[in-house]
Short mmCIF file of C-alpha atoms and ligand atoms in Angstrom, two decimals:
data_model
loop_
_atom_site.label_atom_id
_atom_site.label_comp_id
_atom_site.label_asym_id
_atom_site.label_seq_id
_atom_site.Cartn_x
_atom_site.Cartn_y
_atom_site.Cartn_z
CA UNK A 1 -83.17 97.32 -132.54
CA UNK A 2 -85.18 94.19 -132.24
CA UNK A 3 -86.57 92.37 -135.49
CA UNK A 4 -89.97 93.57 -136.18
CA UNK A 5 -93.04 90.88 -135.14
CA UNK A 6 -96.49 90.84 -136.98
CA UNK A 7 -99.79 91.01 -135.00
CA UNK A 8 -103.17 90.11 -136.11
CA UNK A 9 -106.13 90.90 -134.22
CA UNK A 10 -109.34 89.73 -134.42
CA UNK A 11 -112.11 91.83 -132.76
CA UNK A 12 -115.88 90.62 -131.92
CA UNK A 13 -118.83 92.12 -130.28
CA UNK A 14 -119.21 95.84 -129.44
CA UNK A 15 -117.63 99.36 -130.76
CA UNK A 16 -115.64 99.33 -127.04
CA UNK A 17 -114.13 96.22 -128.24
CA UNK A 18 -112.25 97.98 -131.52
CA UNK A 19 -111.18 100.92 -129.32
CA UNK A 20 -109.69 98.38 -126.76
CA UNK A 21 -108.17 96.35 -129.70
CA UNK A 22 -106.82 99.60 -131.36
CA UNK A 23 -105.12 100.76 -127.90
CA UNK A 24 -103.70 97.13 -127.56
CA UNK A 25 -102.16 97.19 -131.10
CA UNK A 26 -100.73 100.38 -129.98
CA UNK A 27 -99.40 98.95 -126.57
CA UNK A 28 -97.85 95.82 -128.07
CA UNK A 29 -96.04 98.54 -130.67
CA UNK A 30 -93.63 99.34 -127.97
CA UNK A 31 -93.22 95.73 -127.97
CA UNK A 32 -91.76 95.26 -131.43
CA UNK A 33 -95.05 94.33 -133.16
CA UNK A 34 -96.81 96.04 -136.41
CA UNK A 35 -100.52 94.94 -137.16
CA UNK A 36 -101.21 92.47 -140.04
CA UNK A 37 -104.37 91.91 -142.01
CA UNK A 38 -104.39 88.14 -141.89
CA UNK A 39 -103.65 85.16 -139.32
CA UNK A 40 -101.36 83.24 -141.86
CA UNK A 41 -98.25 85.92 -141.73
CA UNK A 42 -99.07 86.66 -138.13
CA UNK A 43 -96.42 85.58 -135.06
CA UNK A 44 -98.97 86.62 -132.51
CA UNK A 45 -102.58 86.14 -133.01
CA UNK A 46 -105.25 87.64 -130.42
CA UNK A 47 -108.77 87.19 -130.58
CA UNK A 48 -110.45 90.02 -128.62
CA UNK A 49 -113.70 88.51 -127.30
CA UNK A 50 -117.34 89.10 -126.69
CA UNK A 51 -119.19 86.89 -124.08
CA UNK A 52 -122.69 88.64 -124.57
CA UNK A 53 -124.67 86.02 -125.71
CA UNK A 54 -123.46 81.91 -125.83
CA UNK A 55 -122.88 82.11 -129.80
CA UNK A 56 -120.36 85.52 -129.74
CA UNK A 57 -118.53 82.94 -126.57
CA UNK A 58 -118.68 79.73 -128.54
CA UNK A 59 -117.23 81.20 -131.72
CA UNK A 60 -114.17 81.64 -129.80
CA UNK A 61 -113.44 78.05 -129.55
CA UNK A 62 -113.77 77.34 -132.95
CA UNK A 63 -111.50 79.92 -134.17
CA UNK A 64 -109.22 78.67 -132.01
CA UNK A 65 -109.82 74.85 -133.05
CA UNK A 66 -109.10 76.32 -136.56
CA UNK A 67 -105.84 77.98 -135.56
CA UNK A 68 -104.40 74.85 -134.45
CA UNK A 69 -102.97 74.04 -138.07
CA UNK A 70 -101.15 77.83 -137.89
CA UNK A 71 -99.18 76.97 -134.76
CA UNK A 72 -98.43 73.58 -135.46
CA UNK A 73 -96.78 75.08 -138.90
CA UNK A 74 -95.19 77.63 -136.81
CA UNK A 75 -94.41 76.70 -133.17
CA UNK A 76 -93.29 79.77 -131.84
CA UNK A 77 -96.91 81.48 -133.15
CA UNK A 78 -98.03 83.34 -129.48
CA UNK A 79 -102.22 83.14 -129.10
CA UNK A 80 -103.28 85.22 -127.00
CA UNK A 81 -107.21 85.65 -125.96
CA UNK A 82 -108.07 89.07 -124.90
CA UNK A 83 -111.86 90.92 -124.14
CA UNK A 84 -114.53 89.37 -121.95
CA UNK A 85 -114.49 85.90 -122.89
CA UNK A 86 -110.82 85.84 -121.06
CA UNK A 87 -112.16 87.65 -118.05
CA UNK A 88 -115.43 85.36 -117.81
CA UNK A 89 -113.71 82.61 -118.16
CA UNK A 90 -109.63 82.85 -117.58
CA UNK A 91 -107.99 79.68 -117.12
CA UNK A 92 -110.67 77.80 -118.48
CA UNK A 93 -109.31 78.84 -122.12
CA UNK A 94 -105.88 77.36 -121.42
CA UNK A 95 -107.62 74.05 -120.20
CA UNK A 96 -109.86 73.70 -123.51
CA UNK A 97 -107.19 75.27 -125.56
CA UNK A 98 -103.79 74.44 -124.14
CA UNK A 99 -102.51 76.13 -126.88
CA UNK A 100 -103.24 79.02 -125.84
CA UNK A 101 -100.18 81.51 -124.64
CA UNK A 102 -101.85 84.10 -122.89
CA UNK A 103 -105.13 85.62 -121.73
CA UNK A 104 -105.77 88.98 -120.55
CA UNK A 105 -109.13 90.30 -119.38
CA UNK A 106 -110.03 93.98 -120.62
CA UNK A 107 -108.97 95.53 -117.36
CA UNK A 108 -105.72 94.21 -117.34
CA UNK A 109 -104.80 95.68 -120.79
CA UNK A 110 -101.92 98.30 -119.95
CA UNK A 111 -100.06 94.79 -118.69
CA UNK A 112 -100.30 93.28 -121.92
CA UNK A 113 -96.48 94.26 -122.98
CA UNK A 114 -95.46 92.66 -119.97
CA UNK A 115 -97.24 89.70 -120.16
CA UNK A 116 -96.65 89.02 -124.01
CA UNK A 117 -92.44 89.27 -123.24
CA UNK A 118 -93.12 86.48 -120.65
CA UNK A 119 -95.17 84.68 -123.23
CA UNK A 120 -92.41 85.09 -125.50
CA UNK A 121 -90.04 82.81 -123.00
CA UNK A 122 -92.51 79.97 -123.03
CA UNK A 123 -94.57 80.77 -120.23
CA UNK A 124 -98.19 80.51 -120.27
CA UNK A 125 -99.49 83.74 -118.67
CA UNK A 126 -102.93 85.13 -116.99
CA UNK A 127 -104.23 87.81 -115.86
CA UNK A 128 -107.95 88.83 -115.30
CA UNK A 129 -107.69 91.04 -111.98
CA UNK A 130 -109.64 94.30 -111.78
CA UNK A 131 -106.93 96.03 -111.15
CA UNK A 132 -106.86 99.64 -108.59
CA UNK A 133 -104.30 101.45 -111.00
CA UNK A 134 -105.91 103.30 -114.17
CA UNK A 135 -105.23 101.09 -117.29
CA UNK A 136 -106.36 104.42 -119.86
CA UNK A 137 -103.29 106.28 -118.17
CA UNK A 138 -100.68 103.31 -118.02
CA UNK A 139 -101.75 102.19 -121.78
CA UNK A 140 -98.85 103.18 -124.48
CA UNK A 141 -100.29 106.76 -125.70
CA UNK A 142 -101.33 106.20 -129.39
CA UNK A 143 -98.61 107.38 -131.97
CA UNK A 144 -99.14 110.34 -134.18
CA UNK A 145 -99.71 108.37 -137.38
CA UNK A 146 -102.45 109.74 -139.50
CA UNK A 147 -105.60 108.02 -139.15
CA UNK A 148 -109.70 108.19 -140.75
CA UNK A 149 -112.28 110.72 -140.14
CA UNK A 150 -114.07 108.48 -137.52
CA UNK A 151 -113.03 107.37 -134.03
CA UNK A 152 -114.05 105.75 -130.79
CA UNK A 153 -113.14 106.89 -127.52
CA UNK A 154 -113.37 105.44 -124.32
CA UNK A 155 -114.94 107.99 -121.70
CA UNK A 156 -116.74 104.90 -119.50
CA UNK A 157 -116.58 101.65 -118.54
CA UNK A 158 -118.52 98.97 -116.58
CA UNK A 159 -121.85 98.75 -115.59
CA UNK A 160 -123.71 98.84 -112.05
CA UNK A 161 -127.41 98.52 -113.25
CA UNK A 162 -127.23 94.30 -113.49
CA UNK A 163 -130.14 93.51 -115.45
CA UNK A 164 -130.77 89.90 -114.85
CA UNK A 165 -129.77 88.93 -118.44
CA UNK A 166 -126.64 90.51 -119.01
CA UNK A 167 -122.40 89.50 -117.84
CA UNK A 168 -121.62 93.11 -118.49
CA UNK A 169 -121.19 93.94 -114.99
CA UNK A 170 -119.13 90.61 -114.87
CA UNK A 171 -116.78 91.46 -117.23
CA UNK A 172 -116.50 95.02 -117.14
CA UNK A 173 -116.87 95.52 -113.84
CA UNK A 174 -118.12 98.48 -111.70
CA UNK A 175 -118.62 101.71 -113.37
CA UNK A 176 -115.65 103.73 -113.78
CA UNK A 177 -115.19 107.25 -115.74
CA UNK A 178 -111.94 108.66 -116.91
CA UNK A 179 -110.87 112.02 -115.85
CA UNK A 180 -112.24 114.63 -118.61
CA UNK A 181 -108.50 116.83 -119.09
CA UNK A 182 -107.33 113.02 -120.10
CA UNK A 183 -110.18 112.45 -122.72
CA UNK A 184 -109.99 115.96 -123.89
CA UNK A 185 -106.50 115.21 -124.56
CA UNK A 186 -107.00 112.22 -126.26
CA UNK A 187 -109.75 113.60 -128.54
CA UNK A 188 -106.92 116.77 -129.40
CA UNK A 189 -104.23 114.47 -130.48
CA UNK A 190 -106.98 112.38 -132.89
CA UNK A 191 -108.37 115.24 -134.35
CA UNK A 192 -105.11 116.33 -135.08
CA UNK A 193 -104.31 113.27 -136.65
CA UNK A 194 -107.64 113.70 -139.21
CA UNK A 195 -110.14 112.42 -137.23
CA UNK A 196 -113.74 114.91 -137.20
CA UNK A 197 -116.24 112.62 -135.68
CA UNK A 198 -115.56 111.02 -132.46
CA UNK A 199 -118.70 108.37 -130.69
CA UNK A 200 -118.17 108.53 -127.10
CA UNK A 201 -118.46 104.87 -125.81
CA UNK A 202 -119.71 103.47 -122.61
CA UNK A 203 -121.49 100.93 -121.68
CA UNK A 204 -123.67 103.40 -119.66
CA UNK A 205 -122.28 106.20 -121.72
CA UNK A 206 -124.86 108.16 -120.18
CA UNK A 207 -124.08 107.55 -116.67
CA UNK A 208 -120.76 109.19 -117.68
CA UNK A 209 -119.38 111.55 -114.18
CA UNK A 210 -115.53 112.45 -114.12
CA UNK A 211 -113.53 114.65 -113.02
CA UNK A 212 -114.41 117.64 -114.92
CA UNK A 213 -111.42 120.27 -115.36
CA UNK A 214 -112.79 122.70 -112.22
CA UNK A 215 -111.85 120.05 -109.93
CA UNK A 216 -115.72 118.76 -109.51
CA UNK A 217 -117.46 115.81 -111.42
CA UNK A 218 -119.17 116.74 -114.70
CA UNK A 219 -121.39 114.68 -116.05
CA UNK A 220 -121.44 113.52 -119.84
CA UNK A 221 -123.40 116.89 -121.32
CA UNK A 222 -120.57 118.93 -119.76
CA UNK A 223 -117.81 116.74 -121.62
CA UNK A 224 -119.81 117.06 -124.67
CA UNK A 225 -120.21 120.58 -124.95
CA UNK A 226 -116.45 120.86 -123.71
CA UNK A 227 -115.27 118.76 -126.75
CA UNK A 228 -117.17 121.01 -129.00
CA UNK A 229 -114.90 123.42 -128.00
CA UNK A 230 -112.19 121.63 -130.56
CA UNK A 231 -112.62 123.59 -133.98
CA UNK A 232 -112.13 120.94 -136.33
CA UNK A 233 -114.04 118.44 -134.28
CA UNK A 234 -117.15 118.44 -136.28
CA UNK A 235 -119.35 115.73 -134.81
CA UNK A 236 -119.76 114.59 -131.62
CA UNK A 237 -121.98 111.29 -130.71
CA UNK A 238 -122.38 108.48 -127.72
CA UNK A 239 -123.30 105.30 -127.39
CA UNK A 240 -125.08 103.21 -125.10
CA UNK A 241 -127.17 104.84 -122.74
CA UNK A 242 -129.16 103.85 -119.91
CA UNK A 243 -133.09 105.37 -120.29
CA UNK A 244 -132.93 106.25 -116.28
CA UNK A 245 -129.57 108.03 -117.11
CA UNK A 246 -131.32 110.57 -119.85
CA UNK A 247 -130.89 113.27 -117.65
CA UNK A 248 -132.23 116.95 -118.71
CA UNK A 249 -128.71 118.73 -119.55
CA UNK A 250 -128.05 115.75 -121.86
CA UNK A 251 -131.40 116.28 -123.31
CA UNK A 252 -130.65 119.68 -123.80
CA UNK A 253 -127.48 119.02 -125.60
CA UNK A 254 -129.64 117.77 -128.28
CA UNK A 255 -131.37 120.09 -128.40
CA UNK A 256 -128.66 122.83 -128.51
CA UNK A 257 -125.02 121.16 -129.28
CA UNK A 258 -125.03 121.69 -133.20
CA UNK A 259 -121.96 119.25 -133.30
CA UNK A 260 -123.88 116.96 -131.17
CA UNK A 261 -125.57 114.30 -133.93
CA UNK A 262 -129.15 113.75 -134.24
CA UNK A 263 -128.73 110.06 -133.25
CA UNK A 264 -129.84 108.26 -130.07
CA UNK A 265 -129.04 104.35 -128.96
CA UNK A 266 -131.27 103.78 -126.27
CA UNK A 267 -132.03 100.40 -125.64
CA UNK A 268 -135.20 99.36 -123.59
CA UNK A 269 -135.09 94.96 -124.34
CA UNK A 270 -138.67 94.73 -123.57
CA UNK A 271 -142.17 96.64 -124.21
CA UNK A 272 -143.73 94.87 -121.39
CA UNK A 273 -144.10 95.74 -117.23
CA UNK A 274 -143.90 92.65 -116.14
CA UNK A 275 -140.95 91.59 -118.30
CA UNK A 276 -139.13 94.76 -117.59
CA UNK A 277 -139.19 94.10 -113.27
CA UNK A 278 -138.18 90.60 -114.17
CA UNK A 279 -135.13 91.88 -116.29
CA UNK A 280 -134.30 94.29 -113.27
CA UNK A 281 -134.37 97.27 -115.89
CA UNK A 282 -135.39 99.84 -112.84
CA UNK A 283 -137.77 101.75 -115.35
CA UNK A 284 -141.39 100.95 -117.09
CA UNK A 285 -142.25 101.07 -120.54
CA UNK A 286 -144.12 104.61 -119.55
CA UNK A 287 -141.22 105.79 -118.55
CA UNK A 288 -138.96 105.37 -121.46
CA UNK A 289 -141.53 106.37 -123.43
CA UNK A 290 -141.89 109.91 -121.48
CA UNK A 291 -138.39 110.06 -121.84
CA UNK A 292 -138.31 109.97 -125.88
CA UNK A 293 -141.33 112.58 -125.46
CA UNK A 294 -138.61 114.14 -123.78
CA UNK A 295 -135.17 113.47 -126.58
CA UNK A 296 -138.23 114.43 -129.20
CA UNK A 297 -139.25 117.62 -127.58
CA UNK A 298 -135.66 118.95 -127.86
CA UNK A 299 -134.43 117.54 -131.26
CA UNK A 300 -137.79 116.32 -133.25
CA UNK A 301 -135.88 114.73 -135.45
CA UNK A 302 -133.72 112.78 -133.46
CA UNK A 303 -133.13 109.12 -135.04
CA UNK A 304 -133.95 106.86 -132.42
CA UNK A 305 -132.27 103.48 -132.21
CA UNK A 306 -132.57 100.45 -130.07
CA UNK A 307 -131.88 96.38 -128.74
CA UNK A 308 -134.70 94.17 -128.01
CA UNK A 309 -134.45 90.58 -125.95
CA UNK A 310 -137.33 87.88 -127.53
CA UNK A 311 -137.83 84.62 -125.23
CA UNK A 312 -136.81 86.21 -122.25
CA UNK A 313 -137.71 83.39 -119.24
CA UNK A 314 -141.58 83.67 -118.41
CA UNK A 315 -142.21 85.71 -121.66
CA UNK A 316 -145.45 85.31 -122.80
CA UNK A 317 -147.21 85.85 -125.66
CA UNK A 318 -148.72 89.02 -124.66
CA UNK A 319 -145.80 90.45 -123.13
CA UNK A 320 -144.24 90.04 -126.94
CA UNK A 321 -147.16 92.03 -128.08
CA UNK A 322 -146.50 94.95 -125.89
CA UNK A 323 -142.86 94.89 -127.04
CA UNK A 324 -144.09 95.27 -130.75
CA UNK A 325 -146.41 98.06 -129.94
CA UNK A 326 -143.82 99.41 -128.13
CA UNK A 327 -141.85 99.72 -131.28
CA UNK A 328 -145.16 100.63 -133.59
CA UNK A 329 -145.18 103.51 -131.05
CA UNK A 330 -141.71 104.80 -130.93
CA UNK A 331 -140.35 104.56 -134.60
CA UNK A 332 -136.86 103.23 -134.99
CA UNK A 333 -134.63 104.61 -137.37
CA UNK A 334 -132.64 101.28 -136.36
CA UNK A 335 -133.31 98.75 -134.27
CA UNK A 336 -131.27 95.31 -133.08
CA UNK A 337 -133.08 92.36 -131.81
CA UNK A 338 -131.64 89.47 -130.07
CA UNK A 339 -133.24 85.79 -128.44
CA UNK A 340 -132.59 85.31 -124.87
CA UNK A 341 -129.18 84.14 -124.49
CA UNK A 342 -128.94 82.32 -120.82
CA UNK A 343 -125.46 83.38 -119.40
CA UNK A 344 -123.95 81.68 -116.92
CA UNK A 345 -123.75 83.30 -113.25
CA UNK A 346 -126.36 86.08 -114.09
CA UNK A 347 -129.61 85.89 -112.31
CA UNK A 348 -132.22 85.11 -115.55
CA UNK A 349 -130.26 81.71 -116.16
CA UNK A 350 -131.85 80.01 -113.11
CA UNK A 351 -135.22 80.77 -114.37
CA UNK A 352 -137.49 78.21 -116.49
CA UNK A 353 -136.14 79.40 -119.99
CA UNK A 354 -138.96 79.60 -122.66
CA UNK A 355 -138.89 76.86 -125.68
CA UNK A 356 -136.66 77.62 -128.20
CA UNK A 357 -139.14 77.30 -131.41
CA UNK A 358 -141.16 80.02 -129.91
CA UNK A 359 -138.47 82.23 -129.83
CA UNK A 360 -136.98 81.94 -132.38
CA UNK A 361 -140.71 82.98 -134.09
CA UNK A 362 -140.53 85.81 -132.31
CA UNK A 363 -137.56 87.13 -133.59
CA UNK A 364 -138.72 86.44 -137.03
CA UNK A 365 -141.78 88.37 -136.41
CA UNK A 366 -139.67 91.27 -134.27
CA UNK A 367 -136.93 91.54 -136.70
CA UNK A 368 -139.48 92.19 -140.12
CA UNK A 369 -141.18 95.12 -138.21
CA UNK A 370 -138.13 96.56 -137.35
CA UNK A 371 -136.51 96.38 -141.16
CA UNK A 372 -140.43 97.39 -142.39
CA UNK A 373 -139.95 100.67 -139.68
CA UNK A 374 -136.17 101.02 -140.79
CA UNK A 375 -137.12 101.20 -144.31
CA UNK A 376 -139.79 103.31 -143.80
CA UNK A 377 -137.90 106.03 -142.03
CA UNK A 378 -135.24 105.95 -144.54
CA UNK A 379 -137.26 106.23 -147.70
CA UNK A 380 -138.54 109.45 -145.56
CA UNK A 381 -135.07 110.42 -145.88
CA UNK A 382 -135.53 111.40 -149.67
CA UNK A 383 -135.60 114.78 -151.02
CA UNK A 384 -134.53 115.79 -147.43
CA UNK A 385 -130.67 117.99 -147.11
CA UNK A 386 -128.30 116.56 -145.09
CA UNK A 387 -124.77 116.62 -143.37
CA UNK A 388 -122.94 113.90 -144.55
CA UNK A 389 -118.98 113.26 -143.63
CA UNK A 390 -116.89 110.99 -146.46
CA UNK A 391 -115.28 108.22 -145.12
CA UNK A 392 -113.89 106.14 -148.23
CA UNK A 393 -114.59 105.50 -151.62
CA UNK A 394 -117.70 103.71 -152.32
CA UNK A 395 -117.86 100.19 -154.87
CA UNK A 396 -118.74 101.80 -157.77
CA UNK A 397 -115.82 104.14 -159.31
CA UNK A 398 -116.01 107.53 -158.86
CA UNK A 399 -118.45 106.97 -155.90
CA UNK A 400 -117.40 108.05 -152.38
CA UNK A 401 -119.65 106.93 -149.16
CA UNK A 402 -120.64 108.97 -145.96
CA UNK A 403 -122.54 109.05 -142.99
CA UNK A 404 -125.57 111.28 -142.63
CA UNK A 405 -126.04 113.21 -139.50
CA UNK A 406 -128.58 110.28 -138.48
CA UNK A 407 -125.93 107.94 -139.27
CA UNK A 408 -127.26 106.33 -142.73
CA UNK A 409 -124.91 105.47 -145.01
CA UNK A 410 -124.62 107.93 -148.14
CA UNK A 411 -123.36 107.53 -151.13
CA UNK A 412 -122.56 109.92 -154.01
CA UNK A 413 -121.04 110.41 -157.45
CA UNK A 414 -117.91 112.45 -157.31
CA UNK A 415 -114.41 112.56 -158.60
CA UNK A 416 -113.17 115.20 -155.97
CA UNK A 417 -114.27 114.28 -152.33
CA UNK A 418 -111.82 113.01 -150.30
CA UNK A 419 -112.26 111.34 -146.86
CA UNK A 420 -113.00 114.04 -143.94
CA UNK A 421 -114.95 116.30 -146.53
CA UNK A 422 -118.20 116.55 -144.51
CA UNK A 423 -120.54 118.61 -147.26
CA UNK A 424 -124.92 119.16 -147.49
CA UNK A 425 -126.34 116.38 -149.73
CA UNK A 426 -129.64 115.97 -151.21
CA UNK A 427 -131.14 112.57 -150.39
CA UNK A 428 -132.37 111.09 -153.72
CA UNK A 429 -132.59 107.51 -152.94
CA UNK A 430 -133.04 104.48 -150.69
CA UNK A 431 -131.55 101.65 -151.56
CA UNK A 432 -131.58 98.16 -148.64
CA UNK A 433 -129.04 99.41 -146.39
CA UNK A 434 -128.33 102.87 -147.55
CA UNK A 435 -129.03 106.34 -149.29
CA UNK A 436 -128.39 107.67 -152.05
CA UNK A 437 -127.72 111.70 -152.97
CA UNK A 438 -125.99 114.73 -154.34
CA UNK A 439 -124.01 117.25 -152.97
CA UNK A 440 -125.16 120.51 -152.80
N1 5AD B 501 -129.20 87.43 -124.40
C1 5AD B 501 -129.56 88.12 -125.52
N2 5AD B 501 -129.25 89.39 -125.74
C2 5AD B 501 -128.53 90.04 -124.78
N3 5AD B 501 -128.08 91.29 -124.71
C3 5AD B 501 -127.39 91.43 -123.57
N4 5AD B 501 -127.39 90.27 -122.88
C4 5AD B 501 -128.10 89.39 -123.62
C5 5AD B 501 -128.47 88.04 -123.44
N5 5AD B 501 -128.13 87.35 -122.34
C6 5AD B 501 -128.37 92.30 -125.72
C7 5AD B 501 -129.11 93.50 -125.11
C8 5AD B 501 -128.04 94.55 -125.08
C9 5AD B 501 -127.22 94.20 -126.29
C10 5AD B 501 -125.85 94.77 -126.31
O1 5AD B 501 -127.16 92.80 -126.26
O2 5AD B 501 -130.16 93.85 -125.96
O3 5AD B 501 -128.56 95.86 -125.13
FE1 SF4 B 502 -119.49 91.85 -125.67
FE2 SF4 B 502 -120.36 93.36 -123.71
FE3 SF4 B 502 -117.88 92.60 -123.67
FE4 SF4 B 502 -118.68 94.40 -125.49
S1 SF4 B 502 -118.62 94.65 -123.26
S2 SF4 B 502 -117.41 92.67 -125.85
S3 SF4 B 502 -120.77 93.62 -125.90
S4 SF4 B 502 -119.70 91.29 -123.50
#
């Protein structure tokens, strides 16, 4: 038996990022490696990337620039760069960074194993195809260790919408969906291992179709309510969806799927016409707003979340308006806002970009209404009952922390809850970024 080696990854950017990095941890396993908290003990180091906007790309460098000291201390250190800064970019890494050992691109994960015993000969080694086999499948399964109450799971990838702003479909590539028996399989084995709230994750969760277990395609609703078939499951969620892709048996599912959570991400980057058919978004700001009619009709009190682009090219003043009457008029329970980013080889970045100052006063001004609306909506939150499921122990002794059903962070006094406990809890406070309460 082979030494034992010690991994550290670093993960940026979205939730599909930490599943990918948790199912690469698990794949390099096979390989000999366990997973370390910190760089400095590490003999492979892999930085799994986000390339959504030019600061989450740029970051990469400097870590990198920082890890030179690490491998000239230890030569054989591997670095490996993983996620969609590799597959945007691929051999241009190795040329910046020639340190660099290896660099994989998100679809070429299962290969990883492979790639990292070449790397461990001295060879410098690439790949960022899109391959035809399925990677979920060919991945190392994940080993029956015990793990938290919450977990991410994979059900959809890629993205065929291109909104003019965004490399998603770049780095993702085309939609794909993986067959349900294989994610009802998956969810089984982490709910056996402790887990009891899984978020479904897509980058167009909601376009979700895959082979459902009758042999025809079942969209995401139909995976939902079959994964509420698993008794100790006890909360189901999803994240991101597509406004166009709210369809009515997903709607429903709110409505009806008491495991499904009261909590919707539904991201509409503009509150202005003539911003939206310039960011290719294929619906109005009428429409997504009939569509929350829609969400609210079914579950009024659905917690509504959402991203918003400032200083989008040709942006004017007015069209930043209708974005913050947009939000006066929805009411976000959470909200991320974001200035233009221009991203190379999507179709916004040949457009006159907007100066910088008045941007950047825009997302002052976005960025205090949403906290002001936040706030709002969770001081609402108080004297209210609600589910909340421990996840650790909180700062304070004796005090363990939850998430509601609408996904605030709760924290109690108590001596006896242990993580997984999901109990009723009087709201009796709201503090900056969380509640407060008792159980019940
Ligand atoms: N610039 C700024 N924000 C962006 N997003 C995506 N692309 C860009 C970009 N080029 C934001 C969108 C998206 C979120 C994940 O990131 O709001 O919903
Ligand atoms: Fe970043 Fe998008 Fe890649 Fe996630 S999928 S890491 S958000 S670029």
């Amino acid at each position: 038996m082979a030494e034992t080696k010690k991994l550290f990854i670093k993960t940026y950017g979205c939730q599909m990022n930490v599943y990918d990095s948790e199912r690469m941890a698990e794949a390099l396993g096979g390989n000999g490696y366990e997973q370390v908290g910190t760089a400095a003990e590490a003999d492979m180091i892999l930085l799994n990337t986000c390339h959504i906007r030019e600061k989450a790309a740029e970051k990469i460098y400097s870590e990198l620039g920082r890890m030179r000291e690490l491998k000239d201390a230890k030569p054989d250190l591997k670095i490996g760069v993983a996620g969609c800064v590799a597959q945007a970019e691929g051999a241009e890494i190795m040329r910046r960074q020639p340190m660099v050992d290896l660099v994989v691109g998100p679809q070429s994960y299962h290969r990883l194993p492979q790639m990292e015993a070449k790397a461990g000969h001295g060879e410098k080694v690439l790949d960022t195809d899109f391959p035809e086999e399925d990677k979920f499948e060919l991945l190392k399964a994940r080993p029956k260790s015990k793990r938290g109450p919450t977990a991410f799971l994979t059900v959809q990838e890629g993205c065929d919408k291109f909104c003019a702003f965004c490399v998603v479909p770049y780095t993702r590539g085309a939609e794909v969906s993986r067959p349900v028996d294989r994610i009802i399989s998956e969810a089984r084995d982490l709910v056996e291992r402790g887990v009891r709230e899984l978020t479904l994750l897509g980058q167009n969760v909601n376009a979700y179709h895959g082979l459902g277990l009758d042999g025809h395609d079942w969209p995401l609703a139909r995976l939902i309510w079959e994964l509420a078939e698993i008794d100790d499951l006890k909360r189901i969620r999803f994240t991101t969806s597509h406004p166009n892709d709210m369809s009515d048996d997903l709607i429903d599912a709110h409505g009806r799927c008491e495991k499904l959570m009261p909590y919707l991400h539904l991201p509409v980057q503009s509150g202005s016409d003539r911003i939206l058919k310039r960011m290719n978004r294929s619906h109005t700001r009428d429409s997504y707003l009939r569509v929350i009619d829609r969400i609210r009709t079914a579950r009024p009190d659905i917690l509504l979340s959402g991203d918003f682009i400032v200083g989008f090219p040709e942006e004017t003043d007015a069209d930043f308006r209708d974005t913050l009457r947009l939000i006066e008029e929805v009411g976000y329970g959470q909200a991320y806002s974001f200035k233009y980013s221009t991203r190379p080889g999507t179709p916004a970045a040949e457009r006159g970009q907007i100066d910088d100052t008045i941007a950047t006063e825009r997302l002052v001004e976005i960025q205090a209404l949403i906290t002001r609306q936040q706030r709002a909506i969770q001081d609402a939150m108080i004297g209210k009952e609600v589910g909340v499921l421990f996840e650790k122990a909180g700062r304070m002794p004796g005090q363990m922390v939850g998430k509601s059903d609408h996904l605030h962070a709760v924290h109690v006094d108590s001596d006896t809850l242990k993580p997984g406990d999901l109990r009723r809890v009087r709201i009796i406070g709201s503090n900056t970024n969380s509640l407060s309460g008792v159980v019940l």
